[in-house]
Amino acid sequence: MSASVAVYRNIYTEDRFRKAYGSDDSRGGGPRLRDKLAQRCRCSAPACLHLLRQRIPILSWLPRYRLKTWILGDTIAGLTVGILHIPQGMAFALLTSVTPIFGLYTSFFPVVLYMFFGTGRHVSTGTFAVVSLMTGSVVEQLVPTPLGMNSSSPEAADFEAQRIGVASAIALLSGIIMLCMFGLQLGFLSTYLSEPIVKAFTSAAAFHVTISQLQSMLGLRLPRHTGNFSLFRTLASVMENLPDTNMAELLISLVCLAVLVPVKEINTRYRNRLRTPIPVEIFTVIIATGVAYASSLDSTYNIEIVGHIPAGFPSPQMPAFHTFPAIAGDTIAITFVGYAVSVSLAMIYADKHGYSINPNQELLAHGISNTVSSFFTCFPSSATLATTNILESAGGHTQLSGLFTSLVVLIVLLLIGPLFYFLPKAVLACINVTSLRQMFLQFQDLPELWRISKIDFMVWVVTWLFVVVLNVDFGLAIGVVFSMMTVICRTQRAGCSVLGRASNTEIYRPLENHSKCYEVPGVKILTYNGPIYYGNRSFFRQEMSRLLGLTPEKIHSHEKARKALEKRESETTISTVERGITNTSFSSENAFFKSEASESDVQAVLIDCSSVIFVDVAGARLFTQMCTECQKVGVHVYLANCNESVLKILTSSGLMNYVNPQHIFVTIHDAVMYIQQQKEKPSENTTTVWV
């Protein structure tokens, strides 16, 4: 059963349609800027309450909290994530080149603050491997590790204080940048880090993390390499010092990997059957600490252990403000990476569970989290892939799960922390490596990405290669620039096509893809699939000239013939007037179609502007120039499907001095019907169209 449609209506130009259906803009087109500002600045109790709830979301969702329905899921999910935060926080502190206790602090303060200000219900914040790695590179550059330093000496304490001072300064500056971005409402900037860029970047950064942890897993005491080609320099240093491997730490690493990898695979494969994931990391930490303590591995086999972890709440401490000039450039990259990953995760789970997040409010939440926590010796934090996934799969419903997560970490800080004194650092290195499983598995997306979009595939590959080969900072910058260049190239080389009409319909499609469509006799219908601006104006002109056959020679010959005709007519004007006959060869369209039909098959060109999303001044001037050139060769120009902004710019640029306003139509079919009626029925003025 096929449906059909028949419509009988008037032919609409833009002016006629606006008069019939346009809005009444006699009042000046809307409120003035002063009135808008006055309205936004007007203060009232409801407005203040609304602003307060908007800026502190907990005041909005907590009164509507479904206690009986959500509390169990939030409790279980929060406790599960809190248990995972303990080993991961200490492990990622090693990536940041600071002592493990600061990783526990970073797993506490940002979690509490995000619960108050964040909009992502399933987002778990804290330490993140990529952000920690980038921060650690900056710390190593400013406070390099001195060779042969005794970890129990007074110099070591001063050295660690300098390092956490730099890391806290990065967190503070990152928070300030986010707060400034929030003030300017720049949350949209995260969109410039597209999904292929984020996935390729995190996947490549996982290689950097893995290589950087090899020396801890092998028991090698090597300086950390930073800058370009750091991955290869680190790998070369490890290979060169392989004979010095501490066999005890290598054995610990192998045993830990043999336990962590299979159990994590079980957690992933049977996530739908397990009420909560098996907390294998905390079990590994507890068992390894007990074995190391009972066997005195640190003194017997010279393995590297975590050492003293102070119990209690950290006292406020000022970051190293004097390092701001040195860390500014790297902090900008860290800020964008942390924010982009956080917003991407929040959006993924918001779409999955049917709610929305506010990107600008996320800037405020993470900005406050980093700014406040920096005064409590924390390094930069963000949303984390592994714990966010576990939080959602364990049944978390709201931000209240962060309360239970922070309680677990707080108990460890106040009571249990010193018990991890004998924890081998090789165990933390293994936890770091195995936590990157999701990032490595992102390679599985490449075949599908190639099938969907080869350009996005190239963005993924280029970003990954440069992050691996150069460094995380420069690689990310190159990936963003390359991605933006692909967008620019696509707009510069947008396709220009000739449209044909499907028989007995008002449907027009490109002829190269629809062989059964036909060109309307005497009318060349063109469509350009992109904006017309300074960057692609030459390509637009080239394509239009090619399809219309507009060459300088043709324009010159037509201009010469027209001048000769005008001269001949001027010589016969007197005799013509004496006979009472008025020459209208170029005064009406009807005579134009009659006189030019024998000279050229194309008497009119109709430009479909439906895909022209914007036009700048250079594009508008080129449009006007093309119209004058068409008129010189005896071709009238018509426009259709112009959006309001494009039409406004074309009108303001003076196009109406060369194009009759009655030649701008609402649809292609309106224009075609008008042109055909002018050709076939010159004496009538019908303005109706059958669709």
Short mmCIF file of N, CA and C in Angstrom, two decimals, residues 409-524:
data_model
loop_
_atom_site.label_atom_id
_atom_site.label_comp_id
_atom_site.label_asym_id
_atom_site.label_seq_id
_atom_site.Cartn_x
_atom_site.Cartn_y
_atom_site.Cartn_z
N VAL A 409 37.49 6.40 52.61
CA VAL A 409 38.82 7.00 52.53
C VAL A 409 39.18 7.70 53.83
N LEU A 410 38.20 8.36 54.46
CA LEU A 410 38.47 9.07 55.72
C LEU A 410 38.88 8.10 56.82
N ILE A 411 38.24 6.95 56.89
CA ILE A 411 38.61 5.94 57.90
C ILE A 411 40.05 5.50 57.70
N VAL A 412 40.43 5.30 56.43
CA VAL A 412 41.81 4.91 56.14
C VAL A 412 42.77 6.02 56.55
N LEU A 413 42.41 7.27 56.26
CA LEU A 413 43.28 8.38 56.61
C LEU A 413 43.47 8.50 58.12
N LEU A 414 42.39 8.32 58.87
CA LEU A 414 42.45 8.54 60.32
C LEU A 414 43.00 7.35 61.09
N LEU A 415 42.76 6.14 60.60
CA LEU A 415 43.07 4.97 61.41
C LEU A 415 44.00 3.97 60.74
N ILE A 416 43.74 3.64 59.47
CA ILE A 416 44.38 2.47 58.86
C ILE A 416 45.63 2.83 58.08
N GLY A 417 45.79 4.08 57.67
CA GLY A 417 46.89 4.47 56.80
C GLY A 417 48.25 3.98 57.22
N PRO A 418 48.68 4.16 58.49
CA PRO A 418 50.03 3.72 58.88
C PRO A 418 50.29 2.23 58.71
N LEU A 419 49.21 1.42 58.61
CA LEU A 419 49.41 -0.02 58.47
C LEU A 419 49.97 -0.40 57.10
N PHE A 420 49.93 0.52 56.14
CA PHE A 420 50.44 0.23 54.81
C PHE A 420 51.93 0.58 54.67
N TYR A 421 52.61 0.70 55.78
CA TYR A 421 54.03 1.08 55.76
C TYR A 421 54.85 0.11 54.92
N PHE A 422 54.61 -1.19 55.03
CA PHE A 422 55.42 -2.20 54.36
C PHE A 422 54.86 -2.58 52.97
N LEU A 423 53.93 -1.83 52.44
CA LEU A 423 53.37 -2.16 51.13
C LEU A 423 54.43 -1.95 50.04
N PRO A 424 54.76 -2.99 49.26
CA PRO A 424 55.75 -2.83 48.18
C PRO A 424 55.22 -1.91 47.08
N LYS A 425 56.07 -1.03 46.58
CA LYS A 425 55.66 -0.13 45.49
C LYS A 425 55.41 -0.89 44.20
N ALA A 426 56.00 -2.07 44.07
CA ALA A 426 55.75 -2.89 42.88
C ALA A 426 54.28 -3.28 42.79
N VAL A 427 53.64 -3.48 43.93
CA VAL A 427 52.21 -3.80 43.94
C VAL A 427 51.40 -2.63 43.40
N LEU A 428 51.75 -1.42 43.83
CA LEU A 428 51.05 -0.23 43.33
C LEU A 428 51.28 -0.06 41.83
N ALA A 429 52.48 -0.36 41.36
CA ALA A 429 52.76 -0.27 39.92
C ALA A 429 51.89 -1.25 39.14
N CYS A 430 51.71 -2.46 39.66
CA CYS A 430 50.84 -3.45 39.00
C CYS A 430 49.39 -2.98 38.99
N ILE A 431 48.95 -2.36 40.08
CA ILE A 431 47.59 -1.83 40.12
C ILE A 431 47.42 -0.72 39.08
N ASN A 432 48.45 0.11 38.92
CA ASN A 432 48.41 1.15 37.88
C ASN A 432 48.22 0.54 36.50
N VAL A 433 49.01 -0.46 36.19
CA VAL A 433 48.99 -1.06 34.85
C VAL A 433 47.66 -1.75 34.58
N THR A 434 47.18 -2.54 35.55
CA THR A 434 45.94 -3.28 35.32
C THR A 434 44.70 -2.37 35.32
N SER A 435 44.80 -1.17 35.88
CA SER A 435 43.66 -0.25 35.86
C SER A 435 43.45 0.37 34.48
N LEU A 436 44.41 0.15 33.57
CA LEU A 436 44.34 0.76 32.23
C LEU A 436 43.68 -0.15 31.21
N ARG A 437 43.08 -1.24 31.67
CA ARG A 437 42.50 -2.22 30.75
C ARG A 437 41.51 -1.58 29.78
N GLN A 438 40.61 -0.73 30.29
CA GLN A 438 39.62 -0.11 29.42
C GLN A 438 40.26 0.74 28.35
N MET A 439 41.35 1.41 28.69
CA MET A 439 42.02 2.28 27.71
C MET A 439 42.67 1.47 26.60
N PHE A 440 43.28 0.35 26.96
CA PHE A 440 43.88 -0.49 25.93
C PHE A 440 42.82 -1.11 25.02
N LEU A 441 41.66 -1.44 25.57
CA LEU A 441 40.61 -2.08 24.78
C LEU A 441 39.95 -1.13 23.79
N GLN A 442 40.30 0.17 23.85
CA GLN A 442 39.71 1.11 22.90
C GLN A 442 40.20 0.88 21.48
N PHE A 443 41.24 0.06 21.31
CA PHE A 443 41.66 -0.33 19.97
C PHE A 443 40.57 -1.12 19.25
N GLN A 444 39.69 -1.74 20.00
CA GLN A 444 38.61 -2.51 19.39
C GLN A 444 37.63 -1.63 18.62
N ASP A 445 37.63 -0.32 18.89
CA ASP A 445 36.71 0.59 18.20
C ASP A 445 37.20 0.96 16.81
N LEU A 446 38.45 0.66 16.49
CA LEU A 446 39.01 1.13 15.22
C LEU A 446 38.32 0.54 13.98
N PRO A 447 38.04 -0.76 13.91
CA PRO A 447 37.35 -1.27 12.70
C PRO A 447 36.01 -0.59 12.47
N GLU A 448 35.23 -0.41 13.52
CA GLU A 448 33.94 0.25 13.36
C GLU A 448 34.12 1.71 12.98
N LEU A 449 35.13 2.37 13.55
CA LEU A 449 35.39 3.77 13.21
C LEU A 449 35.79 3.90 11.75
N TRP A 450 36.59 2.95 11.24
CA TRP A 450 36.96 2.96 9.82
C TRP A 450 35.73 2.79 8.93
N ARG A 451 34.82 1.94 9.35
CA ARG A 451 33.61 1.71 8.55
C ARG A 451 32.70 2.93 8.55
N ILE A 452 32.61 3.64 9.68
CA ILE A 452 31.70 4.77 9.79
C ILE A 452 32.28 6.03 9.17
N SER A 453 33.52 6.36 9.54
CA SER A 453 34.13 7.61 9.08
C SER A 453 35.63 7.44 9.01
N LYS A 454 36.16 7.46 7.81
CA LYS A 454 37.60 7.31 7.64
C LYS A 454 38.35 8.54 8.12
N ILE A 455 37.70 9.70 8.09
CA ILE A 455 38.35 10.92 8.58
C ILE A 455 38.53 10.83 10.09
N ASP A 456 37.49 10.41 10.82
CA ASP A 456 37.63 10.23 12.26
C ASP A 456 38.65 9.15 12.60
N PHE A 457 38.72 8.14 11.74
CA PHE A 457 39.74 7.10 11.92
C PHE A 457 41.14 7.70 11.83
N MET A 458 41.35 8.58 10.86
CA MET A 458 42.65 9.23 10.72
C MET A 458 42.95 10.14 11.91
N VAL A 459 41.93 10.82 12.42
CA VAL A 459 42.13 11.66 13.61
C VAL A 459 42.58 10.79 14.78
N TRP A 460 41.95 9.63 14.94
CA TRP A 460 42.32 8.70 16.02
C TRP A 460 43.77 8.26 15.87
N VAL A 461 44.14 7.82 14.68
CA VAL A 461 45.48 7.28 14.46
C VAL A 461 46.55 8.37 14.63
N VAL A 462 46.31 9.55 14.06
CA VAL A 462 47.29 10.64 14.15
C VAL A 462 47.49 11.05 15.61
N THR A 463 46.39 11.20 16.35
CA THR A 463 46.50 11.58 17.76
C THR A 463 47.27 10.52 18.54
N TRP A 464 46.93 9.26 18.33
CA TRP A 464 47.60 8.17 19.05
C TRP A 464 49.09 8.14 18.74
N LEU A 465 49.45 8.25 17.47
CA LEU A 465 50.86 8.16 17.09
C LEU A 465 51.67 9.29 17.71
N PHE A 466 51.16 10.51 17.64
CA PHE A 466 51.94 11.64 18.14
C PHE A 466 52.00 11.66 19.66
N VAL A 467 50.95 11.19 20.33
CA VAL A 467 51.02 11.10 21.79
C VAL A 467 52.05 10.06 22.20
N VAL A 468 52.09 8.93 21.51
CA VAL A 468 53.06 7.89 21.84
C VAL A 468 54.47 8.32 21.48
N VAL A 469 54.66 8.87 20.29
CA VAL A 469 56.00 9.18 19.81
C VAL A 469 56.57 10.41 20.51
N LEU A 470 55.79 11.48 20.59
CA LEU A 470 56.29 12.71 21.20
C LEU A 470 56.06 12.70 22.70
N ASN A 471 54.92 13.24 23.11
CA ASN A 471 54.58 13.31 24.52
C ASN A 471 53.09 13.57 24.62
N VAL A 472 52.54 13.41 25.81
CA VAL A 472 51.09 13.56 25.95
C VAL A 472 50.65 14.99 25.64
N ASP A 473 51.43 16.00 26.01
CA ASP A 473 51.04 17.39 25.79
C ASP A 473 51.05 17.74 24.30
N PHE A 474 52.21 17.56 23.67
CA PHE A 474 52.33 17.91 22.25
C PHE A 474 51.45 17.01 21.38
N GLY A 475 51.36 15.75 21.74
CA GLY A 475 50.52 14.84 20.97
C GLY A 475 49.07 15.26 20.99
N LEU A 476 48.57 15.65 22.17
CA LEU A 476 47.19 16.12 22.26
C LEU A 476 46.99 17.38 21.43
N ALA A 477 47.93 18.32 21.52
CA ALA A 477 47.81 19.56 20.74
C ALA A 477 47.78 19.28 19.24
N ILE A 478 48.64 18.38 18.79
CA ILE A 478 48.66 18.03 17.36
C ILE A 478 47.35 17.35 16.96
N GLY A 479 46.82 16.48 17.83
CA GLY A 479 45.55 15.83 17.53
C GLY A 479 44.42 16.82 17.39
N VAL A 480 44.36 17.81 18.28
CA VAL A 480 43.30 18.83 18.20
C VAL A 480 43.44 19.65 16.92
N VAL A 481 44.67 20.07 16.62
CA VAL A 481 44.89 20.87 15.40
C VAL A 481 44.54 20.06 14.16
N PHE A 482 44.96 18.80 14.12
CA PHE A 482 44.66 17.96 12.96
C PHE A 482 43.15 17.77 12.81
N SER A 483 42.45 17.56 13.93
CA SER A 483 41.00 17.40 13.87
C SER A 483 40.32 18.66 13.33
N MET A 484 40.76 19.83 13.79
CA MET A 484 40.18 21.07 13.29
C MET A 484 40.52 21.30 11.83
N MET A 485 41.72 20.87 11.41
CA MET A 485 42.09 21.01 10.00
C MET A 485 41.21 20.16 9.10
N THR A 486 40.83 18.97 9.58
CA THR A 486 39.93 18.14 8.78
C THR A 486 38.58 18.83 8.59
N VAL A 487 38.11 19.51 9.64
CA VAL A 487 36.85 20.25 9.51
C VAL A 487 36.99 21.39 8.51
N ILE A 488 38.10 22.12 8.61
CA ILE A 488 38.32 23.24 7.69
C ILE A 488 38.44 22.74 6.25
N CYS A 489 39.18 21.64 6.06
CA CYS A 489 39.34 21.09 4.70
C CYS A 489 38.00 20.64 4.14
N ARG A 490 37.15 20.07 4.98
CA ARG A 490 35.85 19.62 4.49
C ARG A 490 34.97 20.79 4.09
N THR A 491 35.07 21.91 4.80
CA THR A 491 34.28 23.08 4.39
C THR A 491 34.90 23.76 3.17
N GLN A 492 36.23 23.67 3.04
CA GLN A 492 36.87 24.28 1.88
C GLN A 492 36.57 23.51 0.60
N ARG A 493 36.41 22.22 0.71
CA ARG A 493 36.19 21.37 -0.47
C ARG A 493 34.79 20.79 -0.48
N ALA A 494 33.83 21.57 -0.04
CA ALA A 494 32.44 21.09 -0.07
C ALA A 494 32.00 20.89 -1.52
N GLY A 495 31.20 19.87 -1.74
CA GLY A 495 30.79 19.53 -3.09
C GLY A 495 29.75 20.47 -3.67
N CYS A 496 29.88 20.73 -4.97
CA CYS A 496 28.89 21.52 -5.72
C CYS A 496 28.27 20.59 -6.76
N SER A 497 26.95 20.45 -6.74
CA SER A 497 26.29 19.46 -7.59
C SER A 497 25.19 20.10 -8.43
N VAL A 498 24.90 19.41 -9.54
CA VAL A 498 23.75 19.79 -10.38
C VAL A 498 22.57 18.94 -9.97
N LEU A 499 21.44 19.57 -9.72
CA LEU A 499 20.25 18.86 -9.29
C LEU A 499 19.33 18.59 -10.46
N GLY A 500 18.69 17.43 -10.38
CA GLY A 500 17.66 17.08 -11.36
C GLY A 500 16.36 16.76 -10.66
N ARG A 501 15.28 16.81 -11.42
CA ARG A 501 13.95 16.60 -10.84
C ARG A 501 13.48 15.17 -11.06
N ALA A 502 12.93 14.57 -10.02
CA ALA A 502 12.29 13.27 -10.15
C ALA A 502 10.94 13.47 -10.83
N SER A 503 10.63 12.63 -11.81
CA SER A 503 9.44 12.82 -12.64
C SER A 503 8.17 12.92 -11.80
N ASN A 504 7.35 13.93 -12.13
CA ASN A 504 6.05 14.14 -11.51
C ASN A 504 6.12 14.35 -10.00
N THR A 505 7.24 14.90 -9.53
CA THR A 505 7.38 15.21 -8.11
C THR A 505 8.00 16.60 -7.97
N GLU A 506 8.05 17.06 -6.73
CA GLU A 506 8.75 18.32 -6.43
C GLU A 506 10.10 18.02 -5.78
N ILE A 507 10.60 16.78 -5.97
CA ILE A 507 11.84 16.35 -5.35
C ILE A 507 13.00 16.55 -6.32
N TYR A 508 14.08 17.14 -5.82
CA TYR A 508 15.27 17.42 -6.63
C TYR A 508 16.48 16.81 -5.94
N ARG A 509 17.25 16.03 -6.71
CA ARG A 509 18.40 15.33 -6.17
C ARG A 509 19.60 15.46 -7.12
N PRO A 510 20.85 15.28 -6.58
CA PRO A 510 22.04 15.37 -7.44
C PRO A 510 22.00 14.33 -8.57
N LEU A 511 22.33 14.77 -9.76
CA LEU A 511 22.24 13.89 -10.93
C LEU A 511 23.28 12.78 -10.89
N GLU A 512 24.45 13.02 -10.26
CA GLU A 512 25.48 11.99 -10.26
C GLU A 512 25.09 10.78 -9.44
N ASN A 513 24.14 10.96 -8.51
CA ASN A 513 23.70 9.83 -7.68
C ASN A 513 22.30 9.34 -8.03
N HIS A 514 21.61 10.04 -8.93
CA HIS A 514 20.23 9.68 -9.27
C HIS A 514 20.07 9.81 -10.79
N SER A 515 20.39 8.73 -11.47
CA SER A 515 20.42 8.76 -12.94
C SER A 515 19.05 8.93 -13.57
N LYS A 516 17.98 8.59 -12.83
CA LYS A 516 16.63 8.69 -13.41
C LYS A 516 16.01 10.07 -13.23
N CYS A 517 16.69 10.93 -12.48
CA CYS A 517 16.23 12.32 -12.41
C CYS A 517 16.69 13.06 -13.67
N TYR A 518 16.00 14.12 -14.03
CA TYR A 518 16.32 14.82 -15.27
C TYR A 518 16.46 16.32 -14.98
N GLU A 519 17.29 16.97 -15.80
CA GLU A 519 17.45 18.41 -15.68
C GLU A 519 16.24 19.12 -16.27
N VAL A 520 15.82 20.17 -15.61
CA VAL A 520 14.72 20.98 -16.12
C VAL A 520 15.23 21.74 -17.34
N PRO A 521 14.57 21.66 -18.49
CA PRO A 521 15.07 22.32 -19.70
C PRO A 521 15.27 23.82 -19.49
N GLY A 522 16.45 24.28 -19.86
CA GLY A 522 16.74 25.70 -19.79
C GLY A 522 17.13 26.21 -18.42
N VAL A 523 17.10 25.33 -17.40
CA VAL A 523 17.39 25.75 -16.03
C VAL A 523 18.50 24.87 -15.46
N LYS A 524 19.55 25.50 -14.98
CA LYS A 524 20.62 24.77 -14.31
C LYS A 524 20.45 24.99 -12.80
#
